[in-house]
XYZ file of C-alpha atoms in Angstrom:
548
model
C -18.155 26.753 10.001
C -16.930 23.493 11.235
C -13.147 22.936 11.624
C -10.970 19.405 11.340
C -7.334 19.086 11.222
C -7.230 17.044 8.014
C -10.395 16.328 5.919
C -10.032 13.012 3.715
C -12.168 13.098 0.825
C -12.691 9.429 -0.055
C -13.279 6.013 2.358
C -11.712 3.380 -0.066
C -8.586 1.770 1.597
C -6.471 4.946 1.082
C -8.540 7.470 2.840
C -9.549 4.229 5.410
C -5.403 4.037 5.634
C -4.497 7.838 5.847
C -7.537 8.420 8.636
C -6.481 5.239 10.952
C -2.475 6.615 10.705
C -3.735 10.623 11.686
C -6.244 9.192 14.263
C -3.779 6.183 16.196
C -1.339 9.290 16.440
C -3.931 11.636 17.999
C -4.272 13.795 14.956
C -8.325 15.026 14.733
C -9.392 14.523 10.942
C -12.488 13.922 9.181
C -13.298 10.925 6.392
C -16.253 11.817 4.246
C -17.770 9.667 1.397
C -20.286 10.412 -0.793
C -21.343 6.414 -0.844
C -24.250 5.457 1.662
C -22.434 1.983 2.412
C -19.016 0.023 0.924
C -19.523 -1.341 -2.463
C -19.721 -5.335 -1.960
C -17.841 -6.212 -4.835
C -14.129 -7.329 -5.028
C -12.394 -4.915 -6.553
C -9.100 -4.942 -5.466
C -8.614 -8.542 -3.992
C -4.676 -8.424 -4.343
C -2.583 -8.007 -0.770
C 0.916 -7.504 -0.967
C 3.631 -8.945 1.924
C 4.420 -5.222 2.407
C 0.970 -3.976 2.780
C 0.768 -6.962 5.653
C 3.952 -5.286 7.228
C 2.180 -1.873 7.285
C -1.138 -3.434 8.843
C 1.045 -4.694 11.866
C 2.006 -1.458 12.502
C -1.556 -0.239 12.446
C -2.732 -3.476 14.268
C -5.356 -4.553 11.661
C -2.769 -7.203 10.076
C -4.654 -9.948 12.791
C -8.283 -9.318 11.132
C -6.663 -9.152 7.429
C -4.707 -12.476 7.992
C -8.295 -14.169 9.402
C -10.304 -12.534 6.337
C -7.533 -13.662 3.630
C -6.681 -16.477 0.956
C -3.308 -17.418 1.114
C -2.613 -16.806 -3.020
C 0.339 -19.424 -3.605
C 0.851 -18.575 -7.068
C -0.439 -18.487 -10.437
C -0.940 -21.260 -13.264
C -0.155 -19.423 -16.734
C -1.544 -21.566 -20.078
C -1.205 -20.490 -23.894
C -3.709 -22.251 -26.650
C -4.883 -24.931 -23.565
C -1.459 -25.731 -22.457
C 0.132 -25.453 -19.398
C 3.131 -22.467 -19.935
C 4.323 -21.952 -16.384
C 3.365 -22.865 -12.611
C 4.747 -19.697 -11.155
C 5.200 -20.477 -7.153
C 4.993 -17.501 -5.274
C 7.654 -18.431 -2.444
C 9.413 -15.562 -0.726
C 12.655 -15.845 1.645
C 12.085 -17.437 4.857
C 13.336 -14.037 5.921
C 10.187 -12.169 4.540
C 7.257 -11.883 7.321
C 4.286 -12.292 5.170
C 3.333 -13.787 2.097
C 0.984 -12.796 -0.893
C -2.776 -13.236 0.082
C -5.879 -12.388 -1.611
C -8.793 -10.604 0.318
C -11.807 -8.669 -1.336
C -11.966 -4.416 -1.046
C -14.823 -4.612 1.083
C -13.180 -6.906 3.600
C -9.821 -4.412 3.895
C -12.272 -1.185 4.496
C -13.931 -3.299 7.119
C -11.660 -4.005 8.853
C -9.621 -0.925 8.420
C -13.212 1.078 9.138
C -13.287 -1.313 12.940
C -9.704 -0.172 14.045
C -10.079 3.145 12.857
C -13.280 3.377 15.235
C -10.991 2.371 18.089
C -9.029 5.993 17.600
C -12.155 6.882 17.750
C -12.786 7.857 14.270
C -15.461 6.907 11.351
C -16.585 7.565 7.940
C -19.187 10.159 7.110
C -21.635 8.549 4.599
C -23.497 10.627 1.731
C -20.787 13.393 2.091
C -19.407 14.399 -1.220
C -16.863 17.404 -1.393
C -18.296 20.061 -4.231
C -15.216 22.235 -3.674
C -12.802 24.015 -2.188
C -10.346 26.720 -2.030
C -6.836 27.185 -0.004
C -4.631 29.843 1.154
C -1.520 29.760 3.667
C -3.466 28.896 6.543
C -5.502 26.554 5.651
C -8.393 25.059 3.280
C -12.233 25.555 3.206
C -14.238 23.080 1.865
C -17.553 22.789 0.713
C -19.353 19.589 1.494
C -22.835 18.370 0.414
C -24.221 16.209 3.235
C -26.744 13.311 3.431
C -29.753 15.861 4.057
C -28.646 17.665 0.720
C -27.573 20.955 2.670
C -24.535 22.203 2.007
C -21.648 23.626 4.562
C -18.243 24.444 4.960
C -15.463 23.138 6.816
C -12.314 24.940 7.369
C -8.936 22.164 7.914
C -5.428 22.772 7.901
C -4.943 20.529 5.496
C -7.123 18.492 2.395
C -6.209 14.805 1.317
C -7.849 13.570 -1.914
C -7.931 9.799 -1.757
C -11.185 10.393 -4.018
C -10.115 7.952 -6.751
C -9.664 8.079 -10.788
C -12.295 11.260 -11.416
C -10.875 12.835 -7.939
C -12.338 16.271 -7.452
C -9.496 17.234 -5.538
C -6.971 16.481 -8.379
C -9.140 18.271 -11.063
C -9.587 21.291 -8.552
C -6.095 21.842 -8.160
C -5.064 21.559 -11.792
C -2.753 18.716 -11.480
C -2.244 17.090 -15.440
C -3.182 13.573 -15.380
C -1.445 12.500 -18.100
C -1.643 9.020 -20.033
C -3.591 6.707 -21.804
C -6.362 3.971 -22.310
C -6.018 0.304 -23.166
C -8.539 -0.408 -26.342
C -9.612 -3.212 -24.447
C -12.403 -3.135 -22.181
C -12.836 -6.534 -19.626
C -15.849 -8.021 -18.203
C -15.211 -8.578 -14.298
C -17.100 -10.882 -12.334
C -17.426 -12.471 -9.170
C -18.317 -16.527 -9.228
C -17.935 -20.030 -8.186
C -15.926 -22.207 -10.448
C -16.425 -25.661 -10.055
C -12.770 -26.881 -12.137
C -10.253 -29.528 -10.485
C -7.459 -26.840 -10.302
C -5.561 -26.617 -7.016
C -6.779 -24.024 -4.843
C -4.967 -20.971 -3.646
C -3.277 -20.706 -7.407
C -4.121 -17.425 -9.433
C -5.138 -18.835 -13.307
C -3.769 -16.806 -16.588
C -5.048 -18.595 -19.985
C -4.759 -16.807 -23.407
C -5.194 -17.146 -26.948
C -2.510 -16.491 -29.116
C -2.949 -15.609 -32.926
C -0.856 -16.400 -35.681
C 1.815 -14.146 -35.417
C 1.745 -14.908 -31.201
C -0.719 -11.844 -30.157
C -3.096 -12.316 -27.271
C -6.477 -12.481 -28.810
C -8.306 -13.168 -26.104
C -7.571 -13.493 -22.386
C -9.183 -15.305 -18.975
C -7.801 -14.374 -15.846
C -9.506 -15.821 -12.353
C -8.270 -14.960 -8.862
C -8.666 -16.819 -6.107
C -11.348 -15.243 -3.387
C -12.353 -16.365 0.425
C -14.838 -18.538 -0.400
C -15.592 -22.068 -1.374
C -14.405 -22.673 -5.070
C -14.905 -18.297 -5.463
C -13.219 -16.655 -7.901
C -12.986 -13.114 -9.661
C -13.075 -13.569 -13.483
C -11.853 -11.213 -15.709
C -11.869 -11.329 -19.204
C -12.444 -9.542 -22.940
C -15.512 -8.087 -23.476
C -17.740 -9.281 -26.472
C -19.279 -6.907 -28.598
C -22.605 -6.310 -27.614
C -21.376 -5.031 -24.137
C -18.789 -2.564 -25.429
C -18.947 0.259 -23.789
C -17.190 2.427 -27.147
C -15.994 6.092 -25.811
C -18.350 6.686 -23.204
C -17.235 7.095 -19.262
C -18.775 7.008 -16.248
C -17.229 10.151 -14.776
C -17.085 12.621 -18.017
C -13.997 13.917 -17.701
C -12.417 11.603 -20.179
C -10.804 9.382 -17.658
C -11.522 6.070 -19.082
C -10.802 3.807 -15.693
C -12.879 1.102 -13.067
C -16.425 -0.248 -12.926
C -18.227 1.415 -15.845
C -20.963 -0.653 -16.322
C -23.649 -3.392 -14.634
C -23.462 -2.269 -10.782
C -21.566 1.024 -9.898
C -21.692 2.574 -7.036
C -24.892 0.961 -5.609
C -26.467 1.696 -8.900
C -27.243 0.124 -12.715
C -25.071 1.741 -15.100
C -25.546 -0.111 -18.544
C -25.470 -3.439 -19.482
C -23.752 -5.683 -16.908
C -22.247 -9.282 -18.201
C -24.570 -12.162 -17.485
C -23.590 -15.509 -16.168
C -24.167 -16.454 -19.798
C -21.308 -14.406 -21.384
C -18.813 -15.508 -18.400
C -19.418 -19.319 -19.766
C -18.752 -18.083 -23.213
C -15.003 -17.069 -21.999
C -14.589 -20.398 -20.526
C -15.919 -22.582 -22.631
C -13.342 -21.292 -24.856
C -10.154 -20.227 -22.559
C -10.373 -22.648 -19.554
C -7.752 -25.140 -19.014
C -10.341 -27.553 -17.481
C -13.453 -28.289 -17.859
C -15.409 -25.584 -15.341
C -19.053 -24.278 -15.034
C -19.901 -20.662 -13.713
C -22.401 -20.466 -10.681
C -24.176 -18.349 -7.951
C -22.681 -14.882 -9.547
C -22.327 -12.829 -6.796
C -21.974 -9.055 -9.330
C -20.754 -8.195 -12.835
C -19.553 -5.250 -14.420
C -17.458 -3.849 -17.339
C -14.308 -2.641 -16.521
C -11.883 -0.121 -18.753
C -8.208 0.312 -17.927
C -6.327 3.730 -18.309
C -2.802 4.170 -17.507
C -2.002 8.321 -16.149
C -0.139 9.807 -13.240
C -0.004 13.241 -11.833
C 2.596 15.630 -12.379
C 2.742 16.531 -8.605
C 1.440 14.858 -5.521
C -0.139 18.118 -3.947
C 0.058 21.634 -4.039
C 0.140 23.746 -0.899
C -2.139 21.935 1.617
C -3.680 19.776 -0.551
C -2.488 16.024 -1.340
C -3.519 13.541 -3.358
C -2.914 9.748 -3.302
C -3.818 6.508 -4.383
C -6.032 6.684 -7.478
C -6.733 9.874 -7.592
C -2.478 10.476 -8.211
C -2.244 7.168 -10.174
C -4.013 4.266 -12.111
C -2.870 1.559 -14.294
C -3.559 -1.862 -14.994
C -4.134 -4.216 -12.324
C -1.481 -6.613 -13.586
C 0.251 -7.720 -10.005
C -2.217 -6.047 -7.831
C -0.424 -3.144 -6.843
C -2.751 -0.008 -7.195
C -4.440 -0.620 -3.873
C -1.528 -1.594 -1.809
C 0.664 1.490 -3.779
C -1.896 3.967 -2.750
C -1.986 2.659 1.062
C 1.852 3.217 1.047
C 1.032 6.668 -0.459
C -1.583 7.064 2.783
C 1.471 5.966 5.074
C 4.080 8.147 3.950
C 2.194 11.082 4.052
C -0.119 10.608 7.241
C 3.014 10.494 9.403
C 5.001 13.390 8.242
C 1.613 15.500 8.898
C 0.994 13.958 11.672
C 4.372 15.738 12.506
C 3.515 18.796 10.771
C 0.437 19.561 13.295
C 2.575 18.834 16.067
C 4.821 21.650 15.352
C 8.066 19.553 15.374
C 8.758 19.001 12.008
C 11.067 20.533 9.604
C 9.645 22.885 7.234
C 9.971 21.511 4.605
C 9.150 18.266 6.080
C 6.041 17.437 3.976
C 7.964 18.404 0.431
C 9.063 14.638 0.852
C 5.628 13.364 0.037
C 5.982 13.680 -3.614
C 9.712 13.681 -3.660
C 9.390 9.779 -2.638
C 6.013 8.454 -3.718
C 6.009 10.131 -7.263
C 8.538 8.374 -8.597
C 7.270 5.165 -7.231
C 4.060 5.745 -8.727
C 5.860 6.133 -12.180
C 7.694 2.922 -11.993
C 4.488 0.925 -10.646
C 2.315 2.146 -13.606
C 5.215 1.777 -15.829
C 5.727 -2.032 -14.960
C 1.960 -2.866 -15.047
C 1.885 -1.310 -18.590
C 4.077 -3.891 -19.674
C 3.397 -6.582 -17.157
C -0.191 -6.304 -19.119
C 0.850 -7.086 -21.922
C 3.565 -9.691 -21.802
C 2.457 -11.108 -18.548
C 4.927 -10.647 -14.914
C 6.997 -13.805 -16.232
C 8.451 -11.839 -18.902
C 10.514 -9.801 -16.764
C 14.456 -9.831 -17.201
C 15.439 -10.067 -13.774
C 15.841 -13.438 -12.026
C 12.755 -14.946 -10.130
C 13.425 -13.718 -6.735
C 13.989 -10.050 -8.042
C 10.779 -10.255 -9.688
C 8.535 -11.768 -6.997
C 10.369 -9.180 -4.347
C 9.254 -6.652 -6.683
C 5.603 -7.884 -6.924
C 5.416 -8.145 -3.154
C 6.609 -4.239 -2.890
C 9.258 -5.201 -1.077
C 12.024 -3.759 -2.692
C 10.446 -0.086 -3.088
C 12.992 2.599 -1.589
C 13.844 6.239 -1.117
C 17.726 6.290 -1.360
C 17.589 9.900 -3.169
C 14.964 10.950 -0.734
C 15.677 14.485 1.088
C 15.192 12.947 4.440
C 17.682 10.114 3.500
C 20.928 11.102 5.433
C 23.693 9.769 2.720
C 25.851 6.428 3.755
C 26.710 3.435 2.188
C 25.497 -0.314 3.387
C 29.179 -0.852 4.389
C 29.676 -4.429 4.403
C 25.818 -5.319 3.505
C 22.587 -5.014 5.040
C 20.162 -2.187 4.235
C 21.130 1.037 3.319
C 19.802 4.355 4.070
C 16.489 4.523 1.725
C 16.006 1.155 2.202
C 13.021 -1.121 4.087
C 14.100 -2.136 7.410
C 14.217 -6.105 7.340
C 12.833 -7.948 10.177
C 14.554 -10.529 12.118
C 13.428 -12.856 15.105
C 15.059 -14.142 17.929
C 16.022 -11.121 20.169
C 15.655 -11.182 24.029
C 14.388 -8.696 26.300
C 16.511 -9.212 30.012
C 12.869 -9.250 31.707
C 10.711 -11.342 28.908
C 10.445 -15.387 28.538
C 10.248 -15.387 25.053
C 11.714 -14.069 22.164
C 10.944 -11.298 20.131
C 10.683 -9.975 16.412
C 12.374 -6.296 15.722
C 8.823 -5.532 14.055
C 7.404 -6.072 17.707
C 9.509 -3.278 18.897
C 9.163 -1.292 16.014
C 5.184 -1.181 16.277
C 5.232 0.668 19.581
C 6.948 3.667 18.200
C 7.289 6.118 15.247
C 11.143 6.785 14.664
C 12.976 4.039 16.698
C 17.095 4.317 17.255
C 18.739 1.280 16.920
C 22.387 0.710 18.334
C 24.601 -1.982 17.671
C 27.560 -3.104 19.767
C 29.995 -6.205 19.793
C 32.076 -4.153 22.637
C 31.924 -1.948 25.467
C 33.882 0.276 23.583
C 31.404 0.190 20.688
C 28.671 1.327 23.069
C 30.523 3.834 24.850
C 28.729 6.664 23.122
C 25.282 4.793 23.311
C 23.554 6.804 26.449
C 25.282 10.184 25.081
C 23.831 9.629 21.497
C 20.518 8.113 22.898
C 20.179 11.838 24.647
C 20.808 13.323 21.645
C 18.586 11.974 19.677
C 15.879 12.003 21.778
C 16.478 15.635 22.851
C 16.802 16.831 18.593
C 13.818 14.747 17.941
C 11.595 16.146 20.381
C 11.158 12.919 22.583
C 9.435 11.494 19.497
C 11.537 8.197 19.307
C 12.284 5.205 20.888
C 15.900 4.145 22.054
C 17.019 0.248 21.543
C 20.346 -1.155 22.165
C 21.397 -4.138 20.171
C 23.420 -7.039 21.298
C 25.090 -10.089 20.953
C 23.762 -12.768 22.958
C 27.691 -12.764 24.938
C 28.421 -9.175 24.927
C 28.913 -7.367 27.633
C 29.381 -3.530 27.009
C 28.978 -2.814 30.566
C 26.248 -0.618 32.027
C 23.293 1.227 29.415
C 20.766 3.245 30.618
C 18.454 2.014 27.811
C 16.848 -0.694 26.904
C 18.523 -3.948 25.838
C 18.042 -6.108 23.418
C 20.195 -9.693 22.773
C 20.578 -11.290 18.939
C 19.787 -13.920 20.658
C 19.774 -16.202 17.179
C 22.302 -13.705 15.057
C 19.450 -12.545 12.798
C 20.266 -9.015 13.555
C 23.224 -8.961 12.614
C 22.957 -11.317 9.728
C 20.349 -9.422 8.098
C 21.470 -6.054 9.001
C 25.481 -6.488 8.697
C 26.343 -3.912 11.332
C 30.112 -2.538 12.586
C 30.884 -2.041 16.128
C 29.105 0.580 17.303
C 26.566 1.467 14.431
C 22.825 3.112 14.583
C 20.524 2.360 12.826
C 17.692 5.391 12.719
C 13.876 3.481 11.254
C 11.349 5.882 10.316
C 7.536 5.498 11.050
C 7.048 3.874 8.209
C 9.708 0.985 8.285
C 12.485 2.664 5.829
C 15.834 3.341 7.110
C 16.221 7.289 7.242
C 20.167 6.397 8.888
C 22.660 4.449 8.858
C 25.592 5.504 10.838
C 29.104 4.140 12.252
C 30.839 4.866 14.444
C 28.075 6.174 15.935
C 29.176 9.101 17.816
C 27.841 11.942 19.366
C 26.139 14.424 16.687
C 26.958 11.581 14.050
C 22.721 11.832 13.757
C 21.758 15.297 13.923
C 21.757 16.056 10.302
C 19.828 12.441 9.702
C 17.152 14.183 13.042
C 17.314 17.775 11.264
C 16.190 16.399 7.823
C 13.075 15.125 9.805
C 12.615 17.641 12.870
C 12.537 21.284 13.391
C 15.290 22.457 15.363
């Protein structure tokens, strides 16, 4: 019997995701995939600016930038006229912006840095089965040849998708619904006057102001390339039947799936239909690329995992994909939990350490297929908040843990993020030694849990190297150490490294007292926020995370 660490069961961006974060940490794990190759259609095409911050961590953000479409917003039209330009402009503070990139360009180049760790994806390797107790699980693959073995792993992820065997093996409900509608999806060149780089909504509106039928095209690499989706007429209806037979009415159903025909697939005939009727300009489809028939189902799981077995992405959540934020919510999911058992392996982490998996991603998984419920049918714009509330939203920038068990309690003080929340970046800091400035995500990216301390004085840092040893000592060595300064401070000598605001960002975004730290987890949430920060002021924050 063959033995892994961790055995993914899927190769779509989560398991991709979950594999690179295990592997870059030194974790062994194993990726199987019962596909021979990726699928070369453009599933998910939406990136979000917080997916973007993740990749710099994992340093594939370079290759996604080169591979990506800057999306600049979308152009929203009722009955032929023009309803909204919706500009999707975030804060100058904000890193990244909304892009779009096709599914099989993320797994590539998620697949090429996760073979610098070393690691790959097993092709034509389904899991059957599998079966747990308190040591571990043993699973039973089927492999390319068709033979069938075992592998025993300390611990199972299921980032196998809508019909995940994992999630039907452990018994997890999957509760929700179906949308009556079913879309044709396709992938082709448009050949309108529209600007480029803008998202297009048009609808149809009946009498009483119901969408009656709906064109949506999203902007791909590509000259003039775009991703159609649309209502499907009646001679492709799919009625009740599913790909997968368990009921789960959800993805590619028809045309090309999985490498292989699977009913009738649109034809370039039945895109022109669509707009001919629903385009805002005059436009002619060309050189279709694939086609399928899509159905939309809306369920989440009651639990995240049971024992040593996880699920994530799909295979814990689906909903429409109103705002694209399936994808980038199940890489999130990979993130949160790859770390904390990346920690569990070591032997440093709390016990109940990995309990935190579904305590923070489940309810983010409710509110994201909540919101694209109704974002489906009333469209993003018709959200209550004001613009930049909304658009932070979208970009998944605003997701965070404040009732998390690993959140030590605090309040923001005078502003800047509070414990639970994402760790803004800033620019301008020094290093004593370096020509040129830095951004706080640079420093970040060469650690997991990085201490932060900020002092106007010297008697504001005179705890610093006390605390620093600490910390260090309670988390195992696991973290880095960073003091913060003003650009004219001088708290006299630290035997740690220094960092000036050299441009006040720090402390404009972050809003710190004399003498606070600031404790960032792996994963770019703040699991601390503490001041004064004195000695032992972080060991409950340290003992929520490490074992003692």
């Amino acid at each position: 019997m063959a033995h892994s660490e961790v055995l993914i069961a899927g190769a779509g961006p989560v398991g991709l995701t979950a594999a690179l974060e295990l592997r870059r940490r030194g974790v062994a794990c194993r990726l199987v995939d019962r596909l021979p190759k990726r699928l070369p259609y453009a599933k998910a095409v939406g990136v979000q600016p917080r997916t973007f911050e993740l990749w710099e961590r994992q340093g594939v953000a370079r290759a996604a930038l080169d591979a990506a479409l800057p999306l600049r917003g979308q152009l929203v039209y009722a009955n032929g006229t023009e309803q909204a330009r919706i500009e999707l402009a975030l804060p100058p503070r904000v890193p990244y912006g909304f892009a779009c990139l096709p599914q099989y360009d993320t797994e590539r180049v998620l697949e090429e840095r996760l073979a610098r760790f070393g690691g790959g994806v097993e092709r034509r390797t389904e899991l059957l089965s599998f079966v747990q107790d308190t040591d571990g699980v043993t699973s039973r693959l089927r492999t390319a040849s068709g033979a069938e073995t075992e592998v025993r792993s300390r611990y199972l992820l299921g980032c196998d998708g809508a019909h995940s065997v994992v999630r039907k093996t452990l018994g997890l409900s999957f509760e929700g619904g179906a949308l009556p509608e079913e879309y044709m999806l396709a992938d082709v060149e448009l050949d309108w006057d529209l600007p480029a780089g803008y998202a297009v909504r048009s609808t149809h509106l009946d009498g009483a102001g119901a969408v009656d039928d709906l064109l949506v095209c999203v902007p791909l690499p590509g000259r003039c390339r775009y991703r159609t989706s649309m209502r499907v007429p009646p001679e492709l209806s799919l009625g009740r039947r599913t790909a997968g037979g368990d009921g789960v009415a959800h993805g590619m159903e028809a045309g090309v799936v999985h490498g292989m025909e699977a009913g009738p697939a649109p034809a370039l005939e039945h895109i022109q239909a669509v707009l001919d009727r629903l385009s805002p300009r005059p436009a002619t489809a060309a050189a279709m690329r694939w086609s399928s028939v899509f159905r939309i189902s809306h369920r989440i799981v009651d639990r995240y995992g049971e024992g040593r077995v996880f699920v994530a992405g799909d295979a814990a959540h689906i909903h429409p994909p109103t705002g694209a934020q399936g994808m980038n919510t199940g890489i999130q999911d990979a993130c949160d939990l790859a770390w904390k058992l990346a920690l569990a392996l070591s032997g440093d982490a709390e016990p109940k350490l990995l309990e935190s998996y579904d305590a923070e991603r489940r309810p983010v998984g409710e509110e994201v297929v909540g919101r694209t419920l109704r974002n489906a049918a009333r469209g993003v714009r018709a959200d209550a908040d004001d613009p930049e509330t909304v658009l932070l939203r979208e970009a998944q920038l605003l997701i965070a843990y404040p009732d998390s068990p690993l959140v030590e309690p605090g309040p923001a003080g005078g502003g800047g993020p509070a414990p639970g929340d994402r760790a803004p970046d800033c620019g301008g800091l020094r290093d004593p030694i370096a020509a040129f400035p830095l951004r706080l995500y640079d420093v970040l990216r060469e650690h997991d849990h990085v201490l932060l301390l900020y002092a106007d004085t010297a008697d504001g840092a005179r705890h610093f190297a006390a605390l620093a040893e600490e910390a260090a000592r309670l988390a195992h060595g696991r973290l880095g150490v960073y003091g913060v300064l003003p650009e004219a401070a001088d708290p006299g000598h630290l035997p740690l490294p220094v960092l000036r605001d050299g441009r006040g960002e720090f402390r404009a975004r972050y809003a710190p007292a004399d003498g606070t730290a600031f404790l960032v987890r792996p994963d770019g949430y703040l699991g601390a926020r503490v001041s004064p920060a004195a000695p032992g002021a972080l060991a409950g924050a340290l003992a929520r995370v490490f074992a003692g």
